[in-house]
mmCIF file of C-alpha atoms in Angstrom:
data_model
loop_
_atom_site.group_PDB
_atom_site.id
_atom_site.type_symbol
_atom_site.label_atom_id
_atom_site.label_comp_id
_atom_site.label_asym_id
_atom_site.label_seq_id
_atom_site.Cartn_x
_atom_site.Cartn_y
_atom_site.Cartn_z
ATOM 1 C CA MET A 92 182.565 122.219 95.090
ATOM 2 C CA ILE A 93 181.404 120.407 91.979
ATOM 3 C CA ILE A 94 178.049 118.594 91.983
ATOM 4 C CA ASP A 95 177.583 115.592 89.715
ATOM 5 C CA THR A 96 174.232 116.125 87.970
ATOM 6 C CA THR A 97 174.261 112.871 85.995
ATOM 7 C CA ASN A 98 172.355 111.008 88.767
ATOM 8 C CA PHE A 99 169.666 113.691 89.129
ATOM 9 C CA LYS A 100 166.109 112.659 88.331
ATOM 10 C CA LYS A 101 163.170 114.617 86.992
ATOM 11 C CA CYS A 102 160.349 115.535 89.404
ATOM 12 C CA ARG A 103 157.488 112.992 89.156
ATOM 13 C CA ALA A 104 154.833 115.737 88.897
ATOM 14 C CA THR A 105 153.393 115.809 85.365
ATOM 15 C CA LYS A 106 153.976 119.493 84.564
ATOM 16 C CA CYS A 107 157.177 119.961 86.535
ATOM 17 C CA GLN A 108 160.471 119.467 84.685
ATOM 18 C CA LYS A 109 162.880 120.297 87.521
ATOM 19 C CA LYS A 110 165.830 118.012 88.031
ATOM 20 C CA GLY A 111 167.365 117.210 91.366
ATOM 21 C CA ASP A 112 168.186 114.567 93.952
ATOM 22 C CA TYR A 113 164.628 114.085 95.320
ATOM 23 C CA VAL A 114 164.026 111.589 98.097
ATOM 24 C CA ASN A 115 160.322 111.012 97.350
ATOM 25 C CA GLY A 116 160.608 111.724 93.634
ATOM 26 C CA LEU A 117 159.013 115.185 93.912
ATOM 27 C CA CYS A 118 160.649 118.601 94.108
ATOM 28 C CA ASP A 119 160.042 120.790 97.167
ATOM 29 C CA THR A 120 157.548 123.024 95.337
ATOM 30 C CA CYS A 121 155.398 120.103 94.151
ATOM 31 C CA THR A 122 155.519 118.435 97.597
ATOM 32 C CA LYS A 123 154.210 121.640 99.217
ATOM 33 C CA GLN A 124 151.408 121.942 96.647
ATOM 34 C CA ILE A 125 150.308 118.330 97.218
ATOM 35 C CA HIS A 126 150.301 118.772 101.016
ATOM 36 C CA LYS A 127 148.283 121.973 100.637
ATOM 37 C CA ALA A 128 145.684 120.209 98.448
ATOM 38 C CA LEU A 129 145.431 117.275 100.874
ATOM 39 C CA ASN A 130 144.879 119.626 103.827
ATOM 40 C CA LYS A 131 142.079 121.408 101.949
ATOM 41 C CA GLU A 132 140.439 118.043 101.254
ATOM 42 C CA LYS A 133 140.696 117.056 104.936
ATOM 43 C CA LYS A 134 139.120 120.351 106.027
ATOM 44 C CA PHE A 135 136.266 119.849 103.558
ATOM 45 C CA LYS A 136 135.624 116.302 104.843
ATOM 46 C CA ARG A 137 135.655 117.524 108.446
ATOM 47 C CA LYS A 138 133.157 120.270 107.645
ATOM 48 C CA THR A 139 130.795 117.867 105.873
ATOM 49 C CA TYR A 140 131.033 115.396 108.732
ATOM 50 C CA SER A 141 130.196 118.011 111.358
ATOM 51 C CA ILE A 142 127.083 119.049 109.400
ATOM 52 C CA SER A 143 125.785 115.474 109.324
ATOM 53 C CA LYS A 144 126.601 115.080 113.031
ATOM 54 C CA LYS A 145 124.502 118.156 113.775
ATOM 55 C CA SER A 146 121.510 116.789 111.857
ATOM 56 C CA ASP A 147 121.910 113.390 113.577
ATOM 57 C CA ARG A 148 121.886 115.148 116.936
ATOM 58 C CA GLU A 149 118.790 117.140 115.954
ATOM 59 C CA TYR A 150 116.988 113.955 114.889
ATOM 60 C CA SER A 151 117.854 112.039 118.068
ATOM 61 C CA THR A 152 116.812 114.990 120.249
ATOM 62 C CA ALA A 153 113.495 115.271 118.386
ATOM 63 C CA PHE A 154 112.945 111.501 118.711
ATOM 64 C CA ARG A 155 113.616 111.553 122.471
ATOM 65 C CA GLU A 156 111.235 114.491 122.958
ATOM 66 C CA ALA A 157 108.467 112.878 120.893
ATOM 67 C CA LYS A 158 108.856 109.582 122.725
ATOM 68 C CA LYS A 159 108.931 111.289 126.135
ATOM 69 C CA TYR A 160 105.634 113.142 125.637
ATOM 70 C CA PHE A 161 104.001 110.239 123.822
ATOM 71 C CA GLN A 162 104.781 107.868 126.685
ATOM 72 C CA LEU A 163 103.641 110.431 129.245
ATOM 73 C CA TRP A 164 100.357 110.731 127.333
ATOM 74 C CA SER A 165 99.971 106.940 127.225
ATOM 75 C CA ARG A 166 99.986 106.985 131.038
ATOM 76 C CA LEU A 167 97.926 110.145 131.532
ATOM 77 C CA LYS A 168 95.064 109.156 129.232
ATOM 78 C CA PHE A 169 94.261 106.214 131.555
ATOM 79 C CA ALA A 170 94.708 108.248 134.768
ATOM 80 C CA ASP A 171 91.742 109.037 136.978
ATOM 81 C CA GLU A 172 91.226 112.479 138.545
ATOM 82 C CA PHE A 173 93.850 111.704 141.211
ATOM 83 C CA GLY A 174 96.475 110.547 138.701
ATOM 84 C CA MET A 175 96.107 106.855 139.506
ATOM 85 C CA VAL A 176 96.553 104.372 136.653
ATOM 86 C CA LYS A 177 95.806 100.662 136.356
ATOM 87 C CA CYS A 178 98.816 98.851 134.916
ATOM 88 C CA VAL A 179 98.673 96.248 132.141
ATOM 89 C CA HIS A 180 99.561 93.657 134.799
ATOM 90 C CA GLY A 181 96.808 94.730 137.222
ATOM 91 C CA SER A 182 98.486 96.929 139.847
ATOM 92 C CA ILE A 183 97.294 100.498 140.480
ATOM 93 C CA LYS A 184 99.917 103.238 140.840
ATOM 94 C CA HIS A 185 100.363 106.962 140.308
ATOM 95 C CA TYR A 186 101.128 107.874 136.702
ATOM 96 C CA THR A 187 104.599 109.150 137.706
ATOM 97 C CA GLU A 188 105.531 105.734 139.147
ATOM 98 C CA ILE A 189 104.705 103.785 136.023
ATOM 99 C CA ASP A 190 106.112 103.509 132.476
ATOM 100 C CA GLY A 191 104.526 103.763 129.077
ATOM 101 C CA GLY A 192 105.351 100.204 128.024
ATOM 102 C CA HIS A 193 105.497 99.258 124.348
ATOM 103 C CA TYR A 194 103.883 95.944 123.407
ATOM 104 C CA ILE A 195 105.995 95.938 120.236
ATOM 105 C CA PRO A 196 109.450 97.420 120.990
ATOM 106 C CA ALA A 197 109.926 101.131 120.288
ATOM 107 C CA GLU A 198 112.720 100.330 117.796
ATOM 108 C CA LYS A 199 109.949 99.463 115.338
ATOM 109 C CA LEU A 200 109.183 103.019 114.222
ATOM 110 C CA SER A 201 105.995 102.040 112.397
ATOM 111 C CA THR A 202 104.290 101.298 115.740
ATOM 112 C CA CYS A 203 106.423 103.368 118.112
ATOM 113 C CA PHE A 204 103.886 106.219 118.233
ATOM 114 C CA ASP A 205 100.770 104.062 117.911
ATOM 115 C CA GLU A 206 98.520 104.687 120.935
ATOM 116 C CA MET A 207 97.308 101.089 120.856
ATOM 117 C CA ASN A 208 100.907 99.840 121.195
ATOM 118 C CA VAL A 209 101.796 101.806 124.349
ATOM 119 C CA ASN A 210 100.005 101.224 127.638
ATOM 120 C CA PRO A 211 100.704 101.877 131.346
ATOM 121 C CA GLN A 212 103.110 99.277 132.662
ATOM 122 C CA GLU A 213 105.047 98.800 135.905
ATOM 123 C CA LYS A 214 108.692 99.836 135.558
ATOM 124 C CA ASN A 215 110.081 96.437 136.575
ATOM 125 C CA LYS A 216 107.712 94.595 134.206
ATOM 126 C CA ASN A 217 108.594 96.990 131.371
ATOM 127 C CA MET A 218 112.258 96.132 131.802
ATOM 128 C CA ASP A 219 111.377 92.418 131.855
ATOM 129 C CA MET A 220 109.500 92.162 128.525
ATOM 130 C CA HIS A 221 111.818 89.380 127.334
ATOM 131 C CA SER A 222 110.335 87.152 130.048
ATOM 132 C CA PRO A 223 107.676 84.823 128.587
ATOM 133 C CA ILE A 224 105.349 85.340 131.581
ATOM 134 C CA THR A 225 105.428 89.140 131.314
ATOM 135 C CA ASN A 226 105.019 88.957 127.558
ATOM 136 C CA GLN A 227 102.039 86.566 127.853
ATOM 137 C CA GLN A 228 100.358 88.854 130.384
ATOM 138 C CA TYR A 229 100.775 91.855 128.075
ATOM 139 C CA THR A 230 99.467 89.848 125.095
ATOM 140 C CA ALA A 231 96.417 88.717 127.095
ATOM 141 C CA TYR A 232 95.754 92.350 128.096
ATOM 142 C CA MET A 233 96.028 93.508 124.473
ATOM 143 C CA ILE A 234 93.678 90.790 123.176
ATOM 144 C CA LYS A 235 91.136 91.457 125.942
ATOM 145 C CA LYS A 236 91.207 95.216 125.347
ATOM 146 C CA PHE A 237 91.465 95.425 121.540
ATOM 147 C CA GLY A 238 90.640 91.945 120.204
ATOM 148 C CA GLN A 239 92.723 89.315 118.401
ATOM 149 C CA ASP A 240 92.348 90.902 114.939
ATOM 150 C CA ALA A 241 93.464 94.351 116.106
ATOM 151 C CA VAL A 242 96.518 92.906 117.869
ATOM 152 C CA GLN A 243 97.436 90.876 114.771
ATOM 153 C CA ASN A 244 97.003 94.014 112.647
ATOM 154 C CA LEU A 245 99.358 95.880 115.009
ATOM 155 C CA VAL A 246 101.948 93.100 114.712
ATOM 156 C CA ASN A 247 101.652 93.208 110.901
ATOM 157 C CA ARG A 248 102.087 97.002 110.868
ATOM 158 C CA SER A 249 105.243 96.651 112.947
ATOM 159 C CA HIS A 250 106.965 95.024 109.960
ATOM 160 C CA MET A 251 106.483 98.111 107.780
ATOM 161 C CA GLN A 252 109.468 100.408 107.261
ATOM 162 C CA ILE A 253 108.923 104.026 108.348
ATOM 163 C CA LYS A 254 111.422 106.850 108.724
ATOM 164 C CA TYR A 255 110.276 110.031 110.466
ATOM 165 C CA SER A 256 111.879 113.374 109.674
ATOM 166 C CA SER A 257 113.031 115.672 112.474
ATOM 167 C CA PHE A 258 110.146 117.993 111.610
ATOM 168 C CA GLU A 259 107.570 115.185 111.939
ATOM 169 C CA LEU A 260 109.034 114.140 115.292
ATOM 170 C CA LYS A 261 108.887 117.732 116.550
ATOM 171 C CA GLU A 262 105.227 117.911 115.498
ATOM 172 C CA ILE A 263 104.474 114.643 117.329
ATOM 173 C CA ALA A 264 106.196 116.029 120.453
ATOM 174 C CA LYS A 265 104.224 119.288 120.190
ATOM 175 C CA LYS A 266 100.898 117.466 119.805
ATOM 176 C CA TYR A 267 101.393 115.142 122.785
ATOM 177 C CA LYS A 268 102.924 117.835 124.979
ATOM 178 C CA LEU A 269 99.782 119.934 124.512
ATOM 179 C CA MET A 270 97.549 116.925 125.235
ATOM 180 C CA CYS A 271 99.535 116.158 128.414
ATOM 181 C CA GLU A 272 99.356 119.768 129.625
ATOM 182 C CA ASN A 273 95.582 119.808 129.112
ATOM 183 C CA LYS A 274 95.107 116.517 130.987
ATOM 184 C CA ILE A 275 97.358 117.577 133.905
ATOM 185 C CA LYS A 276 95.227 120.728 134.395
ATOM 186 C CA TYR A 277 92.247 118.538 135.312
ATOM 187 C CA LEU A 278 94.039 116.236 137.727
ATOM 188 C CA ARG A 279 93.627 116.853 141.471
ATOM 189 C CA LEU A 280 97.247 116.711 142.526
#
């Protein structure tokens, strides 16, 4: 059988000079090399992505821990010897039946771990902070307890940009966990 080589094309790869009837313009050898290089690049991207995912997970875990112990402390520091706490809205409940409610939302990291910003609050009222009545009650409590200037200062600080590291969040969690453990020892439960 005679093959007509007049219609053969050169491989498109820069250093390859092979001639043949190539569908994609590349010889089989060059096609394999390109696929191999692309697979290596994909593996590298996957590896890099998984590292950043791990650090994101570490940060979010540290943030949850810090927030958990900080909010527990914000309830315990106001508890009497029997663990009873007076809520921002006036009711008296056990510290386990109440939330640590943020006056300025916890998304604002600059005031998230500010002890002045977090106070004992009923669970249903904490979930209803978008309500003007609930918000006005909390504002009145804050002004009565800390004064107008201090509350305004807190609001101004909430506009600052802060980014905690995982290490800083772990230290915050450690500090408040120890404070909570010490306070719980003295409660008559």
